[in-house]
GROMACS .gro file of C-alpha atoms in nm:
model
  495
    1UNK     CA    1  -3.020  -3.789  -4.430
    2UNK     CA    2  -2.732  -3.968  -4.280
    3UNK     CA    3  -2.792  -4.297  -4.113
    4UNK     CA    4  -2.592  -4.471  -3.851
    5UNK     CA    5  -2.598  -4.804  -4.036
    6UNK     CA    6  -2.799  -4.902  -4.345
    7UNK     CA    7  -3.104  -4.966  -4.156
    8UNK     CA    8  -3.264  -4.726  -3.893
    9UNK     CA    9  -3.321  -4.372  -3.950
   10UNK     CA   10  -3.469  -4.349  -3.602
   11UNK     CA   11  -3.130  -4.356  -3.467
   12UNK     CA   12  -2.962  -4.101  -3.669
   13UNK     CA   13  -2.995  -3.815  -3.450
   14UNK     CA   14  -2.887  -4.043  -3.182
   15UNK     CA   15  -2.563  -4.143  -3.348
   16UNK     CA   16  -2.465  -3.786  -3.418
   17UNK     CA   17  -2.542  -3.681  -3.057
   18UNK     CA   18  -2.338  -3.971  -2.892
   19UNK     CA   19  -2.043  -3.999  -3.142
   20UNK     CA   20  -1.986  -3.638  -3.262
   21UNK     CA   21  -2.110  -3.752  -3.597
   22UNK     CA   22  -1.879  -4.066  -3.652
   23UNK     CA   23  -2.171  -4.267  -3.790
   24UNK     CA   24  -2.213  -4.073  -4.125
   25UNK     CA   25  -2.263  -4.342  -4.375
   26UNK     CA   26  -2.479  -4.249  -4.671
   27UNK     CA   27  -2.738  -4.017  -4.809
   28UNK     CA   28  -3.049  -4.225  -4.731
   29UNK     CA   29  -3.299  -4.291  -4.484
   30UNK     CA   30  -3.361  -4.657  -4.400
   31UNK     CA   31  -3.470  -4.889  -4.108
   32UNK     CA   32  -3.324  -5.146  -3.890
   33UNK     CA   33  -3.343  -5.519  -3.922
   34UNK     CA   34  -3.404  -5.794  -3.672
   35UNK     CA   35  -3.043  -5.894  -3.724
   36UNK     CA   36  -3.072  -6.257  -3.622
   37UNK     CA   37  -2.875  -6.508  -3.845
   38UNK     CA   38  -3.118  -6.792  -3.873
   39UNK     CA   39  -3.023  -7.140  -3.989
   40UNK     CA   40  -3.222  -7.260  -4.158
   41UNK     CA   41  -3.374  -6.983  -4.365
   42UNK     CA   42  -3.732  -6.870  -4.340
   43UNK     CA   43  -3.981  -7.103  -4.496
   44UNK     CA   44  -4.337  -6.938  -4.515
   45UNK     CA   45  -4.483  -7.186  -4.748
   46UNK     CA   46  -4.318  -7.508  -4.620
   47UNK     CA   47  -4.162  -7.616  -4.946
   48UNK     CA   48  -3.837  -7.671  -4.807
   49UNK     CA   49  -3.670  -7.367  -4.968
   50UNK     CA   50  -3.550  -7.055  -4.808
   51UNK     CA   51  -3.785  -6.741  -4.858
   52UNK     CA   52  -3.663  -6.380  -4.832
   53UNK     CA   53  -3.849  -6.079  -4.712
   54UNK     CA   54  -3.736  -5.758  -4.839
   55UNK     CA   55  -3.874  -5.419  -4.696
   56UNK     CA   56  -3.989  -5.125  -4.894
   57UNK     CA   57  -4.071  -4.906  -4.594
   58UNK     CA   58  -4.048  -4.590  -4.767
   59UNK     CA   59  -4.302  -4.693  -5.039
   60UNK     CA   60  -4.599  -4.502  -5.135
   61UNK     CA   61  -4.947  -4.691  -5.061
   62UNK     CA   62  -5.258  -4.564  -5.204
   63UNK     CA   63  -5.081  -4.227  -5.258
   64UNK     CA   64  -4.974  -4.205  -4.882
   65UNK     CA   65  -4.607  -4.132  -4.861
   66UNK     CA   66  -4.374  -4.369  -4.654
   67UNK     CA   67  -4.660  -4.597  -4.567
   68UNK     CA   68  -4.448  -4.901  -4.629
   69UNK     CA   69  -4.469  -5.249  -4.761
   70UNK     CA   70  -4.275  -5.578  -4.766
   71UNK     CA   71  -4.216  -5.804  -5.060
   72UNK     CA   72  -4.181  -6.181  -4.993
   73UNK     CA   73  -3.967  -6.354  -5.258
   74UNK     CA   74  -4.032  -6.729  -5.237
   75UNK     CA   75  -3.730  -6.966  -5.309
   76UNK     CA   76  -3.734  -7.193  -5.618
   77UNK     CA   77  -3.514  -7.417  -5.769
   78UNK     CA   78  -3.361  -7.154  -5.977
   79UNK     CA   79  -3.353  -6.894  -5.698
   80UNK     CA   80  -3.557  -6.573  -5.604
   81UNK     CA   81  -3.732  -6.330  -5.856
   82UNK     CA   82  -4.045  -6.132  -5.879
   83UNK     CA   83  -4.208  -6.414  -6.064
   84UNK     CA   84  -4.294  -6.577  -5.740
   85UNK     CA   85  -4.360  -6.319  -5.457
   86UNK     CA   86  -4.627  -6.172  -5.234
   87UNK     CA   87  -4.649  -5.780  -5.169
   88UNK     CA   88  -4.798  -5.685  -4.845
   89UNK     CA   89  -4.900  -5.354  -4.706
   90UNK     CA   90  -5.126  -5.259  -4.401
   91UNK     CA   91  -5.405  -5.214  -4.653
   92UNK     CA   92  -5.371  -5.591  -4.770
   93UNK     CA   93  -5.677  -5.797  -4.670
   94UNK     CA   94  -5.646  -5.925  -4.309
   95UNK     CA   95  -5.324  -5.723  -4.223
   96UNK     CA   96  -5.382  -5.526  -3.888
   97UNK     CA   97  -5.378  -5.158  -3.930
   98UNK     CA   98  -5.418  -4.932  -4.199
   99UNK     CA   99  -5.169  -4.762  -4.433
  100UNK     CA  100  -5.090  -4.413  -4.335
  101UNK     CA  101  -4.822  -4.177  -4.453
  102UNK     CA  102  -4.497  -4.216  -4.261
  103UNK     CA  103  -4.581  -4.536  -4.088
  104UNK     CA  104  -4.271  -4.714  -4.233
  105UNK     CA  105  -4.447  -5.062  -4.237
  106UNK     CA  106  -4.167  -5.320  -4.298
  107UNK     CA  107  -3.898  -5.117  -4.136
  108UNK     CA  108  -3.818  -5.409  -3.894
  109UNK     CA  109  -3.914  -5.789  -3.933
  110UNK     CA  110  -3.823  -6.113  -3.773
  111UNK     CA  111  -3.946  -6.473  -3.834
  112UNK     CA  112  -4.026  -6.777  -3.644
  113UNK     CA  113  -4.305  -7.044  -3.628
  114UNK     CA  114  -4.520  -6.817  -3.370
  115UNK     CA  115  -4.822  -7.036  -3.374
  116UNK     CA  116  -4.662  -7.388  -3.405
  117UNK     CA  117  -4.824  -7.500  -3.727
  118UNK     CA  118  -4.515  -7.576  -3.918
  119UNK     CA  119  -4.505  -7.262  -4.122
  120UNK     CA  120  -4.277  -6.971  -4.033
  121UNK     CA  121  -4.465  -6.654  -3.957
  122UNK     CA  122  -4.337  -6.304  -3.972
  123UNK     CA  123  -4.325  -6.036  -3.707
  124UNK     CA  124  -4.309  -5.682  -3.882
  125UNK     CA  125  -4.333  -5.332  -3.731
  126UNK     CA  126  -4.434  -4.997  -3.851
  127UNK     CA  127  -4.227  -4.785  -3.593
  128UNK     CA  128  -4.350  -4.435  -3.687
  129UNK     CA  129  -4.716  -4.538  -3.677
  130UNK     CA  130  -4.937  -4.283  -3.497
  131UNK     CA  131  -5.134  -4.453  -3.220
  132UNK     CA  132  -5.400  -4.213  -3.093
  133UNK     CA  133  -5.252  -3.894  -3.022
  134UNK     CA  134  -4.874  -4.038  -3.004
  135UNK     CA  135  -4.741  -3.949  -3.325
  136UNK     CA  136  -4.455  -4.208  -3.320
  137UNK     CA  137  -4.610  -4.459  -3.102
  138UNK     CA  138  -4.526  -4.748  -3.338
  139UNK     CA  139  -4.705  -5.071  -3.412
  140UNK     CA  140  -4.614  -5.462  -3.447
  141UNK     CA  141  -4.789  -5.728  -3.619
  142UNK     CA  142  -4.771  -6.101  -3.673
  143UNK     CA  143  -4.841  -6.228  -4.034
  144UNK     CA  144  -4.906  -6.592  -4.043
  145UNK     CA  145  -4.759  -6.830  -4.284
  146UNK     CA  146  -4.948  -7.100  -4.471
  147UNK     CA  147  -4.920  -7.344  -4.764
  148UNK     CA  148  -4.970  -7.028  -4.988
  149UNK     CA  149  -4.698  -6.842  -4.792
  150UNK     CA  150  -4.758  -6.513  -4.635
  151UNK     CA  151  -5.091  -6.372  -4.722
  152UNK     CA  152  -5.104  -6.071  -4.510
  153UNK     CA  153  -5.346  -6.216  -4.257
  154UNK     CA  154  -5.215  -6.152  -3.906
  155UNK     CA  155  -5.285  -6.015  -3.569
  156UNK     CA  156  -5.154  -5.703  -3.370
  157UNK     CA  157  -4.881  -5.761  -3.096
  158UNK     CA  158  -5.016  -5.516  -2.840
  159UNK     CA  159  -4.781  -5.251  -2.689
  160UNK     CA  160  -4.813  -5.315  -2.304
  161UNK     CA  161  -4.656  -4.985  -2.203
  162UNK     CA  162  -4.728  -4.714  -2.485
  163UNK     CA  163  -4.692  -4.430  -2.234
  164UNK     CA  164  -4.342  -4.543  -2.161
  165UNK     CA  165  -4.176  -4.509  -2.476
  166UNK     CA  166  -4.215  -4.448  -2.865
  167UNK     CA  167  -4.124  -4.636  -3.183
  168UNK     CA  168  -4.264  -4.972  -3.051
  169UNK     CA  169  -4.113  -5.241  -3.284
  170UNK     CA  170  -3.820  -5.034  -3.399
  171UNK     CA  171  -3.606  -5.371  -3.311
  172UNK     CA  172  -3.721  -5.722  -3.327
  173UNK     CA  173  -3.554  -6.053  -3.268
  174UNK     CA  174  -3.704  -6.407  -3.262
  175UNK     CA  175  -3.582  -6.726  -3.068
  176UNK     CA  176  -3.650  -6.953  -2.814
  177UNK     CA  177  -3.502  -6.784  -2.521
  178UNK     CA  178  -3.621  -7.037  -2.251
  179UNK     CA  179  -3.570  -7.349  -2.435
  180UNK     CA  180  -3.939  -7.477  -2.412
  181UNK     CA  181  -3.977  -7.550  -2.800
  182UNK     CA  182  -4.197  -7.250  -2.851
  183UNK     CA  183  -4.108  -6.929  -3.036
  184UNK     CA  184  -4.042  -6.599  -2.839
  185UNK     CA  185  -4.036  -6.242  -2.962
  186UNK     CA  186  -3.843  -5.963  -2.820
  187UNK     CA  187  -3.954  -5.601  -2.904
  188UNK     CA  188  -3.743  -5.297  -2.873
  189UNK     CA  189  -3.851  -4.929  -2.839
  190UNK     CA  190  -3.716  -4.601  -2.774
  191UNK     CA  191  -3.643  -4.693  -2.408
  192UNK     CA  192  -3.394  -4.932  -2.261
  193UNK     CA  193  -3.654  -5.172  -2.161
  194UNK     CA  194  -3.713  -5.468  -2.405
  195UNK     CA  195  -4.049  -5.667  -2.376
  196UNK     CA  196  -4.037  -6.038  -2.444
  197UNK     CA  197  -4.328  -6.224  -2.555
  198UNK     CA  198  -4.288  -6.606  -2.465
  199UNK     CA  199  -4.457  -6.907  -2.590
  200UNK     CA  200  -4.574  -6.791  -2.920
  201UNK     CA  201  -4.904  -6.639  -3.013
  202UNK     CA  202  -5.248  -6.763  -3.055
  203UNK     CA  203  -5.515  -6.666  -3.318
  204UNK     CA  204  -5.602  -6.361  -3.149
  205UNK     CA  205  -5.252  -6.233  -3.085
  206UNK     CA  206  -5.247  -6.339  -2.721
  207UNK     CA  207  -4.887  -6.437  -2.616
  208UNK     CA  208  -4.811  -6.730  -2.382
  209UNK     CA  209  -4.677  -6.474  -2.143
  210UNK     CA  210  -4.464  -6.167  -2.130
  211UNK     CA  211  -4.155  -6.035  -1.918
  212UNK     CA  212  -3.909  -5.750  -1.967
  213UNK     CA  213  -3.550  -5.704  -1.948
  214UNK     CA  214  -3.338  -5.382  -1.921
  215UNK     CA  215  -2.982  -5.400  -2.033
  216UNK     CA  216  -2.738  -5.111  -1.933
  217UNK     CA  217  -2.804  -4.916  -2.262
  218UNK     CA  218  -2.915  -4.548  -2.307
  219UNK     CA  219  -3.296  -4.485  -2.303
  220UNK     CA  220  -3.421  -4.201  -2.523
  221UNK     CA  221  -3.672  -3.925  -2.615
  222UNK     CA  222  -3.873  -3.868  -2.902
  223UNK     CA  223  -3.598  -3.666  -3.077
  224UNK     CA  224  -3.337  -3.912  -2.951
  225UNK     CA  225  -3.485  -4.252  -2.959
  226UNK     CA  226  -3.196  -4.451  -2.817
  227UNK     CA  227  -3.287  -4.784  -2.681
  228UNK     CA  228  -3.147  -5.088  -2.862
  229UNK     CA  229  -2.982  -5.022  -3.199
  230UNK     CA  230  -3.018  -5.386  -3.284
  231UNK     CA  231  -3.120  -5.709  -3.142
  232UNK     CA  232  -2.968  -6.025  -3.249
  233UNK     CA  233  -3.083  -6.393  -3.145
  234UNK     CA  234  -2.869  -6.721  -3.158
  235UNK     CA  235  -2.737  -6.993  -2.939
  236UNK     CA  236  -2.362  -6.890  -2.838
  237UNK     CA  237  -2.332  -7.123  -2.545
  238UNK     CA  238  -2.473  -7.433  -2.689
  239UNK     CA  239  -2.736  -7.501  -2.426
  240UNK     CA  240  -3.028  -7.519  -2.686
  241UNK     CA  241  -3.140  -7.196  -2.560
  242UNK     CA  242  -3.131  -6.876  -2.773
  243UNK     CA  243  -2.938  -6.608  -2.637
  244UNK     CA  244  -2.966  -6.231  -2.715
  245UNK     CA  245  -2.711  -5.964  -2.825
  246UNK     CA  246  -2.831  -5.622  -2.739
  247UNK     CA  247  -2.666  -5.332  -2.933
  248UNK     CA  248  -2.698  -4.981  -2.785
  249UNK     CA  249  -2.505  -4.700  -2.639
  250UNK     CA  250  -2.344  -4.773  -2.312
  251UNK     CA  251  -2.423  -4.562  -1.999
  252UNK     CA  252  -2.078  -4.605  -1.827
  253UNK     CA  253  -1.918  -4.301  -1.995
  254UNK     CA  254  -2.008  -3.952  -2.057
  255UNK     CA  255  -1.954  -4.001  -2.428
  256UNK     CA  256  -2.189  -4.292  -2.457
  257UNK     CA  257  -1.990  -4.517  -2.717
  258UNK     CA  258  -2.148  -4.807  -2.897
  259UNK     CA  259  -2.154  -5.130  -2.726
  260UNK     CA  260  -2.291  -5.486  -2.738
  261UNK     CA  261  -2.416  -5.699  -2.457
  262UNK     CA  262  -2.459  -6.073  -2.434
  263UNK     CA  263  -2.775  -6.162  -2.265
  264UNK     CA  264  -2.808  -6.538  -2.209
  265UNK     CA  265  -3.125  -6.760  -2.237
  266UNK     CA  266  -3.205  -6.947  -1.934
  267UNK     CA  267  -3.482  -7.193  -1.819
  268UNK     CA  268  -3.680  -6.885  -1.717
  269UNK     CA  269  -3.589  -6.671  -2.015
  270UNK     CA  270  -3.327  -6.404  -2.090
  271UNK     CA  271  -3.105  -6.305  -1.802
  272UNK     CA  272  -2.959  -5.938  -1.792
  273UNK     CA  273  -2.795  -6.049  -1.452
  274UNK     CA  274  -2.571  -6.271  -1.654
  275UNK     CA  275  -2.490  -6.037  -1.922
  276UNK     CA  276  -2.147  -5.968  -2.057
  277UNK     CA  277  -1.988  -5.681  -2.254
  278UNK     CA  278  -1.891  -5.746  -2.605
  279UNK     CA  279  -1.684  -5.579  -2.893
  280UNK     CA  280  -1.880  -5.286  -3.059
  281UNK     CA  281  -2.069  -5.316  -3.379
  282UNK     CA  282  -2.420  -5.231  -3.462
  283UNK     CA  283  -2.502  -5.514  -3.730
  284UNK     CA  284  -2.448  -5.854  -3.572
  285UNK     CA  285  -2.499  -6.226  -3.700
  286UNK     CA  286  -2.453  -6.532  -3.494
  287UNK     CA  287  -2.349  -6.869  -3.644
  288UNK     CA  288  -2.095  -7.138  -3.594
  289UNK     CA  289  -1.783  -7.043  -3.802
  290UNK     CA  290  -1.543  -7.285  -3.685
  291UNK     CA  291  -1.769  -7.584  -3.637
  292UNK     CA  292  -1.718  -7.627  -3.280
  293UNK     CA  293  -2.097  -7.633  -3.194
  294UNK     CA  294  -2.119  -7.302  -3.039
  295UNK     CA  295  -2.250  -6.984  -3.203
  296UNK     CA  296  -1.996  -6.722  -3.289
  297UNK     CA  297  -2.097  -6.351  -3.271
  298UNK     CA  298  -2.001  -6.129  -3.574
  299UNK     CA  299  -2.047  -5.767  -3.546
  300UNK     CA  300  -1.993  -5.490  -3.801
  301UNK     CA  301  -1.853  -5.147  -3.678
  302UNK     CA  302  -1.853  -4.972  -4.003
  303UNK     CA  303  -1.726  -4.633  -3.852
  304UNK     CA  304  -1.372  -4.466  -3.839
  305UNK     CA  305  -1.113  -4.453  -3.582
  306UNK     CA  306  -1.182  -4.088  -3.527
  307UNK     CA  307  -1.511  -3.855  -3.508
  308UNK     CA  308  -1.550  -3.564  -3.742
  309UNK     CA  309  -1.404  -3.349  -3.452
  310UNK     CA  310  -1.104  -3.558  -3.405
  311UNK     CA  311  -1.200  -3.757  -3.087
  312UNK     CA  312  -1.057  -4.106  -3.094
  313UNK     CA  313  -1.304  -4.395  -3.105
  314UNK     CA  314  -1.244  -4.694  -2.908
  315UNK     CA  315  -1.184  -5.026  -3.076
  316UNK     CA  316  -1.235  -4.890  -3.417
  317UNK     CA  317  -1.053  -4.885  -3.764
  318UNK     CA  318  -1.057  -4.633  -4.041
  319UNK     CA  319  -1.288  -4.780  -4.314
  320UNK     CA  320  -1.460  -4.996  -4.061
  321UNK     CA  321  -1.408  -5.324  -3.882
  322UNK     CA  322  -1.565  -5.663  -3.817
  323UNK     CA  323  -1.536  -5.801  -3.471
  324UNK     CA  324  -1.571  -6.186  -3.410
  325UNK     CA  325  -1.621  -6.305  -3.065
  326UNK     CA  326  -1.613  -6.702  -3.056
  327UNK     CA  327  -1.864  -6.896  -2.861
  328UNK     CA  328  -1.816  -7.138  -2.579
  329UNK     CA  329  -1.999  -7.333  -2.304
  330UNK     CA  330  -1.925  -7.046  -2.084
  331UNK     CA  331  -2.065  -6.792  -2.348
  332UNK     CA  332  -1.857  -6.539  -2.533
  333UNK     CA  333  -1.489  -6.632  -2.532
  334UNK     CA  334  -1.185  -6.528  -2.748
  335UNK     CA  335  -1.209  -6.232  -3.007
  336UNK     CA  336  -1.042  -6.138  -3.336
  337UNK     CA  337  -1.097  -5.858  -3.588
  338UNK     CA  338  -1.110  -5.811  -3.968
  339UNK     CA  339  -1.052  -5.482  -4.169
  340UNK     CA  340  -0.995  -5.428  -4.531
  341UNK     CA  341  -0.617  -5.458  -4.452
  342UNK     CA  342  -0.655  -5.813  -4.318
  343UNK     CA  343  -0.507  -6.081  -4.556
  344UNK     CA  344  -0.656  -6.083  -4.897
  345UNK     CA  345  -0.964  -5.884  -4.825
  346UNK     CA  346  -1.027  -5.663  -5.112
  347UNK     CA  347  -0.956  -5.288  -5.093
  348UNK     CA  348  -0.775  -5.072  -4.833
  349UNK     CA  349  -0.895  -4.953  -4.500
  350UNK     CA  350  -0.990  -4.605  -4.607
  351UNK     CA  351  -1.204  -4.339  -4.422
  352UNK     CA  352  -1.571  -4.375  -4.491
  353UNK     CA  353  -1.575  -4.696  -4.670
  354UNK     CA  354  -1.804  -4.840  -4.416
  355UNK     CA  355  -1.669  -5.198  -4.395
  356UNK     CA  356  -1.903  -5.404  -4.178
  357UNK     CA  357  -2.208  -5.164  -4.202
  358UNK     CA  358  -2.393  -5.486  -4.290
  359UNK     CA  359  -2.317  -5.855  -4.284
  360UNK     CA  360  -2.459  -6.204  -4.264
  361UNK     CA  361  -2.364  -6.561  -4.213
  362UNK     CA  362  -2.468  -6.881  -4.413
  363UNK     CA  363  -2.286  -7.211  -4.524
  364UNK     CA  364  -2.211  -7.128  -4.903
  365UNK     CA  365  -2.017  -7.455  -4.975
  366UNK     CA  366  -2.182  -7.689  -4.752
  367UNK     CA  367  -1.868  -7.783  -4.554
  368UNK     CA  368  -2.037  -7.724  -4.215
  369UNK     CA  369  -1.858  -7.395  -4.138
  370UNK     CA  370  -2.071  -7.058  -4.170
  371UNK     CA  371  -1.916  -6.819  -4.408
  372UNK     CA  372  -1.921  -6.455  -4.393
  373UNK     CA  373  -2.046  -6.170  -4.613
  374UNK     CA  374  -1.936  -5.811  -4.533
  375UNK     CA  375  -2.063  -5.503  -4.723
  376UNK     CA  376  -1.875  -5.185  -4.759
  377UNK     CA  377  -2.164  -4.990  -4.934
  378UNK     CA  378  -1.974  -4.651  -4.925
  379UNK     CA  379  -1.674  -4.795  -5.112
  380UNK     CA  380  -1.546  -4.585  -5.395
  381UNK     CA  381  -1.473  -4.779  -5.702
  382UNK     CA  382  -1.277  -4.635  -5.987
  383UNK     CA  383  -1.356  -4.281  -5.865
  384UNK     CA  384  -1.730  -4.348  -5.839
  385UNK     CA  385  -1.837  -4.221  -5.496
  386UNK     CA  386  -2.028  -4.470  -5.276
  387UNK     CA  387  -2.103  -4.739  -5.526
  388UNK     CA  388  -2.045  -5.011  -5.277
  389UNK     CA  389  -1.908  -5.372  -5.282
  390UNK     CA  390  -1.943  -5.686  -5.080
  391UNK     CA  391  -1.669  -5.932  -4.967
  392UNK     CA  392  -1.751  -6.315  -4.916
  393UNK     CA  393  -1.503  -6.487  -4.645
  394UNK     CA  394  -1.515  -6.853  -4.594
  395UNK     CA  395  -1.531  -7.024  -4.254
  396UNK     CA  396  -1.303  -7.308  -4.127
  397UNK     CA  397  -1.190  -7.497  -3.839
  398UNK     CA  398  -0.967  -7.197  -3.743
  399UNK     CA  399  -1.231  -6.922  -3.810
  400UNK     CA  400  -1.271  -6.690  -4.089
  401UNK     CA  401  -1.023  -6.737  -4.356
  402UNK     CA  402  -0.900  -6.413  -4.485
  403UNK     CA  403  -0.640  -6.526  -4.709
  404UNK     CA  404  -0.798  -6.825  -4.934
  405UNK     CA  405  -1.091  -6.810  -5.128
  406UNK     CA  406  -1.186  -6.438  -5.063
  407UNK     CA  407  -1.424  -6.280  -5.311
  408UNK     CA  408  -1.485  -5.931  -5.375
  409UNK     CA  409  -1.804  -5.844  -5.557
  410UNK     CA  410  -1.925  -5.502  -5.711
  411UNK     CA  411  -2.156  -5.422  -6.010
  412UNK     CA  412  -1.838  -5.375  -6.206
  413UNK     CA  413  -1.753  -5.758  -6.148
  414UNK     CA  414  -1.783  -5.948  -6.448
  415UNK     CA  415  -2.127  -6.134  -6.453
  416UNK     CA  416  -2.294  -5.910  -6.168
  417UNK     CA  417  -2.581  -5.728  -6.307
  418UNK     CA  418  -2.563  -5.345  -6.323
  419UNK     CA  419  -2.297  -5.071  -6.320
  420UNK     CA  420  -2.100  -4.892  -6.068
  421UNK     CA  421  -2.292  -4.561  -6.017
  422UNK     CA  422  -2.281  -4.280  -5.764
  423UNK     CA  423  -2.462  -4.354  -5.437
  424UNK     CA  424  -2.557  -4.690  -5.536
  425UNK     CA  425  -2.459  -4.827  -5.191
  426UNK     CA  426  -2.431  -5.177  -5.335
  427UNK     CA  427  -2.476  -5.408  -5.030
  428UNK     CA  428  -2.712  -5.188  -4.848
  429UNK     CA  429  -2.825  -5.501  -4.692
  430UNK     CA  430  -2.692  -5.865  -4.738
  431UNK     CA  431  -2.859  -6.200  -4.688
  432UNK     CA  432  -2.701  -6.553  -4.703
  433UNK     CA  433  -2.989  -6.798  -4.752
  434UNK     CA  434  -3.045  -7.138  -4.920
  435UNK     CA  435  -3.325  -7.006  -5.144
  436UNK     CA  436  -3.272  -7.307  -5.396
  437UNK     CA  437  -3.303  -7.592  -5.142
  438UNK     CA  438  -2.980  -7.749  -5.238
  439UNK     CA  439  -2.827  -7.704  -4.888
  440UNK     CA  440  -2.587  -7.425  -4.985
  441UNK     CA  441  -2.650  -7.055  -4.894
  442UNK     CA  442  -2.694  -6.805  -5.191
  443UNK     CA  443  -2.656  -6.442  -5.168
  444UNK     CA  444  -2.890  -6.174  -5.207
  445UNK     CA  445  -2.818  -5.815  -5.146
  446UNK     CA  446  -2.999  -5.473  -5.166
  447UNK     CA  447  -2.886  -5.137  -5.303
  448UNK     CA  448  -3.009  -4.778  -5.307
  449UNK     CA  449  -3.014  -4.801  -5.689
  450UNK     CA  450  -3.178  -4.519  -5.875
  451UNK     CA  451  -3.176  -4.242  -5.620
  452UNK     CA  452  -3.365  -4.471  -5.357
  453UNK     CA  453  -3.596  -4.685  -5.552
  454UNK     CA  454  -3.377  -4.962  -5.425
  455UNK     CA  455  -3.338  -5.303  -5.593
  456UNK     CA  456  -3.217  -5.675  -5.504
  457UNK     CA  457  -2.931  -5.881  -5.676
  458UNK     CA  458  -2.955  -6.242  -5.659
  459UNK     CA  459  -2.610  -6.424  -5.676
  460UNK     CA  460  -2.627  -6.788  -5.638
  461UNK     CA  461  -2.402  -7.051  -5.481
  462UNK     CA  462  -2.229  -7.293  -5.712
  463UNK     CA  463  -2.178  -7.540  -5.421
  464UNK     CA  464  -1.821  -7.421  -5.376
  465UNK     CA  465  -1.847  -7.046  -5.389
  466UNK     CA  466  -2.071  -6.749  -5.489
  467UNK     CA  467  -2.107  -6.722  -5.863
  468UNK     CA  468  -2.241  -6.482  -6.110
  469UNK     CA  469  -2.380  -6.765  -6.335
  470UNK     CA  470  -2.755  -6.754  -6.295
  471UNK     CA  471  -2.731  -6.400  -6.137
  472UNK     CA  472  -3.029  -6.162  -6.175
  473UNK     CA  473  -3.176  -5.825  -6.036
  474UNK     CA  474  -3.524  -5.780  -5.885
  475UNK     CA  475  -3.669  -5.447  -5.936
  476UNK     CA  476  -3.928  -5.251  -5.732
  477UNK     CA  477  -4.148  -5.193  -6.039
  478UNK     CA  478  -4.173  -5.569  -6.107
  479UNK     CA  479  -4.232  -5.645  -5.746
  480UNK     CA  480  -4.563  -5.450  -5.699
  481UNK     CA  481  -4.422  -5.126  -5.562
  482UNK     CA  482  -4.455  -4.765  -5.666
  483UNK     CA  483  -4.123  -4.593  -5.736
  484UNK     CA  484  -4.272  -4.259  -5.632
  485UNK     CA  485  -4.057  -4.094  -5.365
  486UNK     CA  486  -3.795  -4.331  -5.205
  487UNK     CA  487  -3.941  -4.680  -5.145
  488UNK     CA  488  -3.582  -4.815  -5.062
  489UNK     CA  489  -3.680  -5.167  -5.179
  490UNK     CA  490  -3.420  -5.412  -5.022
  491UNK     CA  491  -3.285  -5.183  -4.747
  492UNK     CA  492  -3.354  -5.440  -4.509
  493UNK     CA  493  -3.413  -5.819  -4.505
  494UNK     CA  494  -3.601  -6.011  -4.228
  495UNK     CA  495  -3.386  -6.224  -3.993
   0.00000   0.00000   0.00000
C-alpha cells in the first residue's frame, strides 16, 4: 500500500484523492506520529537519560494480526538497545483495552508528565480499534511513567463524541497550551475538530477540562479520513505557552492542497481565531535553530512538483523539500527552503526520493543551536531502489547550514550497520534525542528492513557530530516482537 508519509496508512486514500496520487512514497503501511520536537527527551523512569518509544503497530499479539505493540528503549550511558526495554500491548497487565486484530495499538503516541509526578507518561492510540459496532472508532490511553519506566498500567482517554468521527487518536500532540504548568493533550480524528484535554489526567483518566478547536482543514468519512494529518507542539513565539501546528488539506481550493496552520497557545488555550497559514509539509518539528529564543518550524514536504497526472503542485520540488519558518515574538516570520540541490546536501533532487518524508530536531554538538536530520527513504543508492538515506544538517546563528559539516548516512556508509537493500526505507522515522545523558542528541532511526519486519539503527553523537563508532541495530526479534506479518518496528517514534 502506498502511504502519504512514512506514518499514517489512514490517510492513504485521502492523499490519492486530493493530490492525484502525488503522495506515493513506498510499499508499506504505517502510522502517524505525534510530531512534536520535545527538548528534553522523554524520561519515563526519571534517570535523566532520554527514552525512545518505537511502535510496532502492525505486530501480531496472541495470534491477532495487526493488534500492535510499542517498545520502550531506555537510555543508558552507552545508548539504547534491546537489553533495557519494555514491550507493551493492550494485553499487558494494567493496560486499558484488549489486543484485537487490526487495532494498530501504538500507531500514534505523545509524551508528557500528565499526572505531575515527575515521570513522563505516554499517550498512545489504537486508531483502528472497534468500539461497540463502530469498526474504526479508535481508542486512546495514557500509560503512566514510574521509577521502573512504563509498565503498561494506565487509563483510557474517553472519546467525548464517538458518533461524530472515526479513528479517535489518529493524531496526538502534548504540550502546555495555556501556560498553567500542567500538561495538555490534543487528540485528532477523522473530522476537522480537535479535542484538547487540559490540566492533565487523574488516576481514573479524568482530565482537568476539555475544549475543542476547528482549524480550516477538510473533514472526512470512513473511506477518506481527512482531519489533521499531523499535530506538532512547540513554543514558536516565546511566550512560554505551547503552540500547535495543524497539518491537513486546506478547504479554500477545489483541489485541496496540503497546508499547515499555526494555532497559538493563549492563557485560555489554543486560539484558532489567531491562526496563521504556513508552508506545506506533513512531518513537522519545532526547535530553536538559530538560538534567538524562539521555536522555528521545520516541515517536510516529501512530494514532487507535479502529480502523476501532470498537475503542478504549489511550493513543491522534485525529490522533496524542507520548509523552515522562523519563530518570532509575533509568531511565524521569515521562511526558507532546503532541497537536495541546496549547498552540500548529499544527492540530487530527483522525482520520488522523498526528501523530507521524515525529520527531527536536536542539539547534536551542544552548541545551543538545534540541528536537523532529514530522511529521504525512497532514495536509490547505486541502483538499489528505495534503500534510503538520512542527512544531518547543523544549526547556526544564521539558521541551518547547508554547506559546512553536512553528513549523509546510509547503510552503505562505513560503520553503519546493515546493507543497502531494495525497499529498506532507511530513515522510515528519525529521532534526535539525548539517550546517553551527556547533553548531546544521538540519532535513532527506523527502517522497513526485511519486508516490513522493521528495525532500529542507533548512531551516537561524539560531542561534535553523529558518528558510527558505537553504532548498533535493534531487531524486532530481540525486542519481544513476533516477526509474523509486517510488525513495522520503528516506523514511528513517540514525540
